Amino acid sequence: MEKTLKKEKLNSLITGLKDKGYKTIAPKKDNNLITLCEIQEADEIHFDHVQTNNSIKEYFLPKTEKILSYTIEKTKVSIEEPEGFAVKSVVFGSRPCDAASLPIMDKVFNWDCTDKFWIERREAITIVTIACDKCDSYCFCTSVCLAPDAKQGSDVLLTKISDDEYLVETETEKGEGLIKELETVFSEPPSGTPDRQVATVEKKFEIDKVKPWLDENFVHKIWAEFSTKCIGCGACTFVCPTCHCFDIVDECTMSKGDRVKNWDGCQFKMFTLHTSGHNPRSTQDQRWRQRIMHKFKYYVEKFDNILCVGCGRCSRVCPADMNISEMLEIISTDEGQPEPVSKE
Ligand code: SF4
Ligand code: SF4
């Protein structure tokens, strides 16, 4: 289904969503940060940015959440499971790369066990994406088989066609249902071919050359060269829409407790530290190699998807100026490949 949305109708849209019982999450400016967060009014929405600082993932995989509570009385353990965590919501104005991360992550959260927290939130949340009309040097969606107007993961895709109007395209039944619920807000599609204002994102490397190189170079001096300046702060993993590692801890007394799931990250030294004191990834080059291998080799082999959508957040946020697309460019080109370290 195609429609148009005029900017002057945004107030009616956000009010309409509230009236229909949706929570609305949208980009909002707070000092120098543009954050996807809950909004109450259309005036709060920020449009003129390349990318939000946080990614969409925290609305499906929160930074921290209680997954059960328990009480212990002598030999009896009672368990209480949380309810009401999947809130009917619309994420409005996220970027296509963020939306594309969701079907990629669906595969791991429906794999060896089904994660009800992820699945129920996926059902409850509708994604209304705005195609990028500008980009920066960190963006590389076109190098990982996506585009600034990619449709994967979006229920509705908006594309700017003039300064005050968006083309509205529904991509799923859920998206179509949302547009029908609020049909008075939308206008009929333009006659003829609209002038879609979509950014041009430069292709930085040949993705087809990355995995074959990784297959052959688990041991290679390039890993140490790349990671020398990495300080292991983990910021890259927390802002990444496709990094999904978490830890589970019990916060408890002798008689009761909460089991809590918290974000974790492969760039932290303690991530793989065993109780024995042994750490199979004791150095930062091993941890950096794991991040690249997981995203561009292991996940591809297991789920047939690259675990990166080219949003560029990890490079924008890195205090040590590590740039993932520059590294992928180096390993995907013959000239950039140093000799491997001997495996003996
Ligand atoms: S953000 Fe940069 S310095 Fe921090 S762990 Fe990631 S690559 Fe290393
Ligand atoms: S690895 Fe970096 S560029 Fe790729 S999805 Fe994660 S944050 Fe975005």
mmCIF file of N, CA, C and O in Angstrom, residues 99-176:
data_model
loop_
_atom_site.group_PDB
_atom_site.id
_atom_site.type_symbol
_atom_site.label_atom_id
_atom_site.label_comp_id
_atom_site.label_asym_id
_atom_site.label_seq_id
_atom_site.Cartn_x
_atom_site.Cartn_y
_atom_site.Cartn_z
ATOM 1 N N ALA A 99 16.469 -1.135 11.353
ATOM 2 C CA ALA A 99 15.348 -2.062 11.116
ATOM 3 C C ALA A 99 15.867 -3.386 10.555
ATOM 4 O O ALA A 99 15.416 -4.466 10.947
ATOM 5 N N ALA A 100 16.862 -3.306 9.683
ATOM 6 C CA ALA A 100 17.394 -4.528 9.052
ATOM 7 C C ALA A 100 18.084 -5.435 10.066
ATOM 8 O O ALA A 100 18.223 -6.640 9.839
ATOM 9 N N SER A 101 18.509 -4.861 11.192
ATOM 10 C CA SER A 101 19.169 -5.702 12.205
ATOM 11 C C SER A 101 18.174 -6.685 12.838
ATOM 12 O O SER A 101 18.574 -7.736 13.343
ATOM 13 N N LEU A 102 16.893 -6.346 12.819
ATOM 14 C CA LEU A 102 15.913 -7.167 13.561
ATOM 15 C C LEU A 102 15.716 -8.561 12.953
ATOM 16 O O LEU A 102 15.813 -9.555 13.671
ATOM 17 N N PRO A 103 15.423 -8.689 11.644
ATOM 18 C CA PRO A 103 15.308 -10.057 11.097
ATOM 19 C C PRO A 103 16.611 -10.841 11.189
ATOM 20 O O PRO A 103 16.586 -12.084 11.275
ATOM 21 N N ILE A 104 17.747 -10.145 11.201
ATOM 22 C CA ILE A 104 19.032 -10.857 11.361
ATOM 23 C C ILE A 104 19.107 -11.435 12.774
ATOM 24 O O ILE A 104 19.481 -12.591 12.986
ATOM 25 N N MET A 105 18.702 -10.645 13.763
ATOM 26 C CA MET A 105 18.760 -11.096 15.162
ATOM 27 C C MET A 105 17.650 -12.095 15.489
ATOM 28 O O MET A 105 17.786 -12.901 16.405
ATOM 29 N N ASP A 106 16.534 -12.057 14.730
ATOM 30 C CA ASP A 106 15.470 -13.047 14.959
ATOM 31 C C ASP A 106 16.042 -14.462 14.915
ATOM 32 O O ASP A 106 15.597 -15.352 15.631
ATOM 33 N N LYS A 107 17.034 -14.660 14.053
ATOM 34 C CA LYS A 107 17.554 -16.016 13.860
ATOM 35 C C LYS A 107 18.206 -16.548 15.128
ATOM 36 O O LYS A 107 18.020 -17.703 15.474
ATOM 37 N N VAL A 108 18.956 -15.716 15.821
ATOM 38 C CA VAL A 108 19.625 -16.220 17.019
ATOM 39 C C VAL A 108 18.647 -16.332 18.192
ATOM 40 O O VAL A 108 18.748 -17.257 19.013
ATOM 41 N N PHE A 109 17.648 -15.455 18.254
ATOM 42 C CA PHE A 109 16.701 -15.514 19.374
ATOM 43 C C PHE A 109 15.601 -16.572 19.161
ATOM 44 O O PHE A 109 14.757 -16.766 20.021
ATOM 45 N N ASN A 110 15.610 -17.216 18.004
ATOM 46 C CA ASN A 110 14.687 -18.332 17.749
ATOM 47 C C ASN A 110 15.470 -19.611 17.465
ATOM 48 O O ASN A 110 14.957 -20.531 16.840
ATOM 49 N N TRP A 111 16.681 -19.672 17.922
ATOM 50 C CA TRP A 111 17.577 -20.771 17.538
ATOM 51 C C TRP A 111 17.440 -21.936 18.514
ATOM 52 O O TRP A 111 16.437 -22.618 18.523
ATOM 53 N N ASP A 112 18.416 -22.170 19.386
ATOM 54 C CA ASP A 112 18.374 -23.369 20.222
ATOM 55 C C ASP A 112 17.396 -23.248 21.374
ATOM 56 O O ASP A 112 16.946 -24.244 21.926
ATOM 57 N N CYS A 113 17.059 -22.022 21.762
ATOM 58 C CA CYS A 113 15.906 -21.843 22.629
ATOM 59 C C CYS A 113 15.200 -20.582 22.130
ATOM 60 O O CYS A 113 15.826 -19.722 21.521
ATOM 61 N N THR A 114 13.903 -20.530 22.293
ATOM 62 C CA THR A 114 13.185 -19.342 21.832
ATOM 63 C C THR A 114 13.117 -18.349 22.982
ATOM 64 O O THR A 114 12.686 -18.686 24.079
ATOM 65 N N ASP A 115 13.577 -17.144 22.718
ATOM 66 C CA ASP A 115 13.653 -16.108 23.744
ATOM 67 C C ASP A 115 12.327 -15.348 23.757
ATOM 68 O O ASP A 115 12.066 -14.519 22.880
ATOM 69 N N LYS A 116 11.480 -15.652 24.736
ATOM 70 C CA LYS A 116 10.128 -15.067 24.741
ATOM 71 C C LYS A 116 10.162 -13.545 24.861
ATOM 72 O O LYS A 116 9.281 -12.856 24.355
ATOM 73 N N PHE A 117 11.203 -13.024 25.511
ATOM 74 C CA PHE A 117 11.279 -11.567 25.677
ATOM 75 C C PHE A 117 11.458 -10.890 24.314
ATOM 76 O O PHE A 117 10.814 -9.905 24.000
ATOM 77 N N TRP A 118 12.349 -11.447 23.516
ATOM 78 C CA TRP A 118 12.581 -10.915 22.166
ATOM 79 C C TRP A 118 11.332 -11.112 21.302
ATOM 80 O O TRP A 118 10.843 -10.180 20.660
ATOM 81 N N ILE A 119 10.811 -12.337 21.314
ATOM 82 C CA ILE A 119 9.715 -12.680 20.390
ATOM 83 C C ILE A 119 8.459 -11.865 20.691
ATOM 84 O O ILE A 119 7.818 -11.324 19.782
ATOM 85 N N GLU A 120 8.108 -11.752 21.960
ATOM 86 C CA GLU A 120 6.871 -11.008 22.293
ATOM 87 C C GLU A 120 7.032 -9.520 22.002
ATOM 88 O O GLU A 120 6.092 -8.855 21.584
ATOM 89 N N ARG A 121 8.221 -9.003 22.210
ATOM 90 C CA ARG A 121 8.433 -7.582 21.858
ATOM 91 C C ARG A 121 8.391 -7.393 20.347
ATOM 92 O O ARG A 121 7.877 -6.380 19.862
ATOM 93 N N ARG A 122 8.942 -8.348 19.612
ATOM 94 C CA ARG A 122 8.887 -8.238 18.144
ATOM 95 C C ARG A 122 7.435 -8.172 17.665
ATOM 96 O O ARG A 122 7.112 -7.468 16.719
ATOM 97 N N GLU A 123 6.557 -8.955 18.327
ATOM 98 C CA GLU A 123 5.133 -8.936 17.937
ATOM 99 C C GLU A 123 4.479 -7.620 18.338
ATOM 100 O O GLU A 123 3.613 -7.106 17.633
ATOM 101 N N ALA A 124 4.883 -7.065 19.457
ATOM 102 C CA ALA A 124 4.191 -5.882 20.004
ATOM 103 C C ALA A 124 4.636 -4.564 19.367
ATOM 104 O O ALA A 124 3.936 -3.559 19.473
ATOM 105 N N ILE A 125 5.807 -4.559 18.741
ATOM 106 C CA ILE A 125 6.382 -3.284 18.272
ATOM 107 C C ILE A 125 6.334 -3.193 16.749
ATOM 108 O O ILE A 125 6.719 -4.123 16.041
ATOM 109 N N THR A 126 5.842 -2.064 16.254
ATOM 110 C CA THR A 126 5.771 -1.802 14.815
ATOM 111 C C THR A 126 6.884 -0.817 14.455
ATOM 112 O O THR A 126 7.102 0.169 15.168
ATOM 113 N N ILE A 127 7.560 -1.099 13.351
ATOM 114 C CA ILE A 127 8.716 -0.290 12.969
ATOM 115 C C ILE A 127 8.372 0.588 11.762
ATOM 116 O O ILE A 127 8.093 0.077 10.666
ATOM 117 N N VAL A 128 8.396 1.896 11.980
ATOM 118 C CA VAL A 128 8.180 2.862 10.900
ATOM 119 C C VAL A 128 9.520 3.558 10.651
ATOM 120 O O VAL A 128 9.982 4.367 11.466
ATOM 121 N N THR A 129 10.145 3.203 9.568
ATOM 122 C CA THR A 129 11.504 3.660 9.264
ATOM 123 C C THR A 129 11.479 4.884 8.355
ATOM 124 O O THR A 129 10.567 5.031 7.535
ATOM 125 N N ILE A 130 12.468 5.745 8.486
ATOM 126 C CA ILE A 130 12.641 6.841 7.512
ATOM 127 C C ILE A 130 13.937 6.597 6.731
ATOM 128 O O ILE A 130 15.018 6.465 7.336
ATOM 129 N N ALA A 131 13.822 6.501 5.409
ATOM 130 C CA ALA A 131 15.007 6.290 4.563
ATOM 131 C C ALA A 131 15.984 7.445 4.750
ATOM 132 O O ALA A 131 15.574 8.595 4.956
ATOM 133 N N CYS A 132 17.281 7.136 4.692
ATOM 134 C CA CYS A 132 18.300 8.172 4.912
ATOM 135 C C CYS A 132 18.372 9.094 3.701
ATOM 136 O O CYS A 132 18.529 8.627 2.568
ATOM 137 N N ASP A 133 18.299 10.400 3.965
ATOM 138 C CA ASP A 133 18.508 11.355 2.864
ATOM 139 C C ASP A 133 19.898 11.963 2.950
ATOM 140 O O ASP A 133 20.280 12.786 2.122
ATOM 141 N N LYS A 134 20.657 11.581 3.979
ATOM 142 C CA LYS A 134 22.067 11.955 4.027
ATOM 143 C C LYS A 134 22.837 10.888 4.806
ATOM 144 O O LYS A 134 22.231 10.073 5.527
ATOM 145 N N CYS A 135 24.152 10.902 4.625
ATOM 146 C CA CYS A 135 24.985 9.897 5.297
ATOM 147 C C CYS A 135 26.295 10.576 5.689
ATOM 148 O O CYS A 135 26.488 11.754 5.404
ATOM 149 N N ASP A 136 27.173 9.842 6.371
ATOM 150 C CA ASP A 136 28.502 10.394 6.649
ATOM 151 C C ASP A 136 29.559 9.359 6.291
ATOM 152 O O ASP A 136 29.227 8.277 5.783
ATOM 153 N N SER A 137 30.810 9.688 6.557
ATOM 154 C CA SER A 137 31.894 8.813 6.094
ATOM 155 C C SER A 137 31.929 7.479 6.843
ATOM 156 O O SER A 137 32.645 6.564 6.445
ATOM 157 N N TYR A 138 31.193 7.363 7.944
ATOM 158 C CA TYR A 138 31.184 6.102 8.697
ATOM 159 C C TYR A 138 30.159 5.098 8.154
ATOM 160 O O TYR A 138 30.222 3.912 8.457
ATOM 161 N N CYS A 139 29.181 5.585 7.412
ATOM 162 C CA CYS A 139 28.125 4.693 6.901
ATOM 163 C C CYS A 139 28.683 3.736 5.846
ATOM 164 O O CYS A 139 29.450 4.169 4.979
ATOM 165 N N PHE A 140 28.291 2.455 5.926
ATOM 166 C CA PHE A 140 28.704 1.533 4.862
ATOM 167 C C PHE A 140 27.654 0.449 4.592
ATOM 168 O O PHE A 140 27.970 -0.691 4.256
ATOM 169 N N CYS A 141 26.383 0.824 4.697
ATOM 170 C CA CYS A 141 25.305 -0.157 4.470
ATOM 171 C C CYS A 141 25.411 -0.826 3.101
ATOM 172 O O CYS A 141 25.145 -2.016 2.951
ATOM 173 N N THR A 142 25.831 -0.065 2.083
ATOM 174 C CA THR A 142 25.883 -0.632 0.731
ATOM 175 C C THR A 142 26.999 -1.670 0.582
ATOM 176 O O THR A 142 27.001 -2.446 -0.368
ATOM 177 N N SER A 143 27.945 -1.696 1.536
ATOM 178 C CA SER A 143 29.008 -2.710 1.480
ATOM 179 C C SER A 143 28.561 -4.020 2.124
ATOM 180 O O SER A 143 29.246 -5.032 1.999
ATOM 181 N N VAL A 144 27.443 -4.001 2.861
ATOM 182 C CA VAL A 144 26.967 -5.229 3.514
ATOM 183 C C VAL A 144 25.571 -5.601 2.984
ATOM 184 O O VAL A 144 24.700 -6.064 3.728
ATOM 185 N N CYS A 145 25.384 -5.360 1.677
ATOM 186 C CA CYS A 145 24.178 -5.809 0.950
ATOM 187 C C CYS A 145 22.904 -5.084 1.377
ATOM 188 O O CYS A 145 21.812 -5.626 1.221
ATOM 189 N N LEU A 146 23.027 -3.889 1.946
ATOM 190 C CA LEU A 146 21.836 -3.104 2.292
ATOM 191 C C LEU A 146 21.862 -1.791 1.510
ATOM 192 O O LEU A 146 22.627 -1.625 0.564
ATOM 193 N N ALA A 147 21.008 -0.861 1.898
ATOM 194 C CA ALA A 147 20.903 0.417 1.177
ATOM 195 C C ALA A 147 20.267 1.445 2.104
ATOM 196 O O ALA A 147 19.607 1.079 3.082
ATOM 197 N N PRO A 148 20.440 2.743 1.818
ATOM 198 C CA PRO A 148 19.841 3.771 2.689
ATOM 199 C C PRO A 148 18.324 3.757 2.671
ATOM 200 O O PRO A 148 17.695 4.394 3.518
ATOM 201 N N ASP A 149 17.732 3.035 1.719
ATOM 202 C CA ASP A 149 16.270 2.864 1.726
ATOM 203 C C ASP A 149 15.905 1.370 1.729
ATOM 204 O O ASP A 149 14.873 0.983 1.192
ATOM 205 N N ALA A 150 16.755 0.563 2.375
ATOM 206 C CA ALA A 150 16.479 -0.879 2.470
ATOM 207 C C ALA A 150 15.170 -1.108 3.225
ATOM 208 O O ALA A 150 14.833 -0.355 4.135
ATOM 209 N N LYS A 151 14.461 -2.160 2.838
ATOM 210 C CA LYS A 151 13.139 -2.404 3.435
ATOM 211 C C LYS A 151 13.142 -3.492 4.510
ATOM 212 O O LYS A 151 12.169 -3.633 5.247
ATOM 213 N N GLN A 152 14.241 -4.270 4.584
ATOM 214 C CA GLN A 152 14.252 -5.387 5.525
ATOM 215 C C GLN A 152 13.982 -4.922 6.958
ATOM 216 O O GLN A 152 14.632 -4.012 7.449
ATOM 217 N N GLY A 153 13.030 -5.554 7.601
ATOM 218 C CA GLY A 153 12.757 -5.262 9.017
ATOM 219 C C GLY A 153 11.772 -4.129 9.250
ATOM 220 O O GLY A 153 11.263 -3.966 10.349
ATOM 221 N N SER A 154 11.501 -3.322 8.221
ATOM 222 C CA SER A 154 10.544 -2.217 8.394
ATOM 223 C C SER A 154 9.122 -2.725 8.170
ATOM 224 O O SER A 154 8.876 -3.515 7.252
ATOM 225 N N ASP A 155 8.189 -2.254 8.980
ATOM 226 C CA ASP A 155 6.771 -2.516 8.702
ATOM 227 C C ASP A 155 6.241 -1.447 7.763
ATOM 228 O O ASP A 155 5.365 -1.710 6.937
ATOM 229 N N VAL A 156 6.765 -0.228 7.932
ATOM 230 C CA VAL A 156 6.403 0.890 7.049
ATOM 231 C C VAL A 156 7.696 1.634 6.737
ATOM 232 O O VAL A 156 8.522 1.841 7.631
ATOM 233 N N LEU A 157 7.880 2.004 5.479
ATOM 234 C CA LEU A 157 9.061 2.791 5.103
ATOM 235 C C LEU A 157 8.609 4.157 4.598
ATOM 236 O O LEU A 157 7.767 4.249 3.699
ATOM 237 N N LEU A 158 9.150 5.218 5.211
ATOM 238 C CA LEU A 158 8.881 6.582 4.746
ATOM 239 C C LEU A 158 10.098 7.067 3.962
ATOM 240 O O LEU A 158 11.235 6.881 4.405
ATOM 241 N N THR A 159 9.841 7.698 2.832
ATOM 242 C CA THR A 159 10.930 8.270 2.033
ATOM 243 C C THR A 159 10.570 9.720 1.717
ATOM 244 O O THR A 159 9.462 9.992 1.228
ATOM 245 N N LYS A 160 11.514 10.617 2.005
ATOM 246 C CA LYS A 160 11.264 12.042 1.770
ATOM 247 C C LYS A 160 11.075 12.283 0.270
ATOM 248 O O LYS A 160 11.898 11.828 -0.546
ATOM 249 N N ILE A 161 9.989 12.971 -0.097
ATOM 250 C CA ILE A 161 9.802 13.307 -1.521
ATOM 251 C C ILE A 161 9.733 14.829 -1.723
ATOM 252 O O ILE A 161 9.715 15.293 -2.857
ATOM 253 N N SER A 162 9.649 15.583 -0.641
ATOM 254 C CA SER A 162 9.808 17.040 -0.709
ATOM 255 C C SER A 162 10.130 17.489 0.715
ATOM 256 O O SER A 162 10.158 16.659 1.636
ATOM 257 N N ASP A 163 10.345 18.784 0.924
ATOM 258 C CA ASP A 163 10.733 19.250 2.263
ATOM 259 C C ASP A 163 9.665 18.975 3.313
ATOM 260 O O ASP A 163 9.954 18.907 4.498
ATOM 261 N N ASP A 164 8.428 18.832 2.871
ATOM 262 C CA ASP A 164 7.365 18.651 3.868
ATOM 263 C C ASP A 164 6.467 17.444 3.581
ATOM 264 O O ASP A 164 5.336 17.373 4.040
ATOM 265 N N GLU A 165 7.023 16.457 2.860
ATOM 266 C CA GLU A 165 6.171 15.311 2.532
ATOM 267 C C GLU A 165 7.000 14.011 2.386
ATOM 268 O O GLU A 165 8.105 14.024 1.860
ATOM 269 N N TYR A 166 6.417 12.923 2.883
ATOM 270 C CA TYR A 166 7.055 11.601 2.770
ATOM 271 C C TYR A 166 6.168 10.654 1.981
ATOM 272 O O TYR A 166 4.938 10.662 2.148
ATOM 273 N N LEU A 167 6.810 9.836 1.171
ATOM 274 C CA LEU A 167 6.099 8.708 0.562
ATOM 275 C C LEU A 167 6.013 7.614 1.629
ATOM 276 O O LEU A 167 7.007 7.341 2.321
ATOM 277 N N VAL A 168 4.853 7.000 1.781
ATOM 278 C CA VAL A 168 4.637 5.975 2.809
ATOM 279 C C VAL A 168 4.405 4.641 2.110
ATOM 280 O O VAL A 168 3.472 4.501 1.327
ATOM 281 N N GLU A 169 5.279 3.665 2.361
ATOM 282 C CA GLU A 169 5.119 2.333 1.754
ATOM 283 C C GLU A 169 5.010 1.296 2.863
ATOM 284 O O GLU A 169 5.878 1.242 3.741
ATOM 285 N N THR A 170 3.949 0.492 2.817
ATOM 286 C CA THR A 170 3.815 -0.549 3.833
ATOM 287 C C THR A 170 4.529 -1.803 3.330
ATOM 288 O O THR A 170 4.442 -2.159 2.158
ATOM 289 N N GLU A 171 5.254 -2.442 4.249
ATOM 290 C CA GLU A 171 6.052 -3.614 3.877
ATOM 291 C C GLU A 171 5.521 -4.901 4.486
ATOM 292 O O GLU A 171 5.906 -5.982 4.059
ATOM 293 N N THR A 172 4.673 -4.802 5.512
ATOM 294 C CA THR A 172 4.154 -5.996 6.182
ATOM 295 C C THR A 172 2.665 -5.781 6.493
ATOM 296 O O THR A 172 2.165 -4.651 6.443
ATOM 297 N N GLU A 173 2.012 -6.884 6.860
ATOM 298 C CA GLU A 173 0.600 -6.775 7.279
ATOM 299 C C GLU A 173 0.473 -5.882 8.505
ATOM 300 O O GLU A 173 -0.478 -5.118 8.646
ATOM 301 N N LYS A 174 1.451 -5.994 9.406
ATOM 302 C CA LYS A 174 1.401 -5.172 10.616
ATOM 303 C C LYS A 174 1.460 -3.684 10.246
ATOM 304 O O LYS A 174 0.726 -2.853 10.781
ATOM 305 N N GLY A 175 2.319 -3.366 9.282
ATOM 306 C CA GLY A 175 2.441 -1.984 8.832
ATOM 307 C C GLY A 175 1.165 -1.505 8.154
ATOM 308 O O GLY A 175 0.708 -0.375 8.368
ATOM 309 N N GLU A 176 0.595 -2.396 7.356
ATOM 310 C CA GLU A 176 -0.645 -2.041 6.666
ATOM 311 C C GLU A 176 -1.763 -1.788 7.688
ATOM 312 O O GLU A 176 -2.533 -0.838 7.562
#
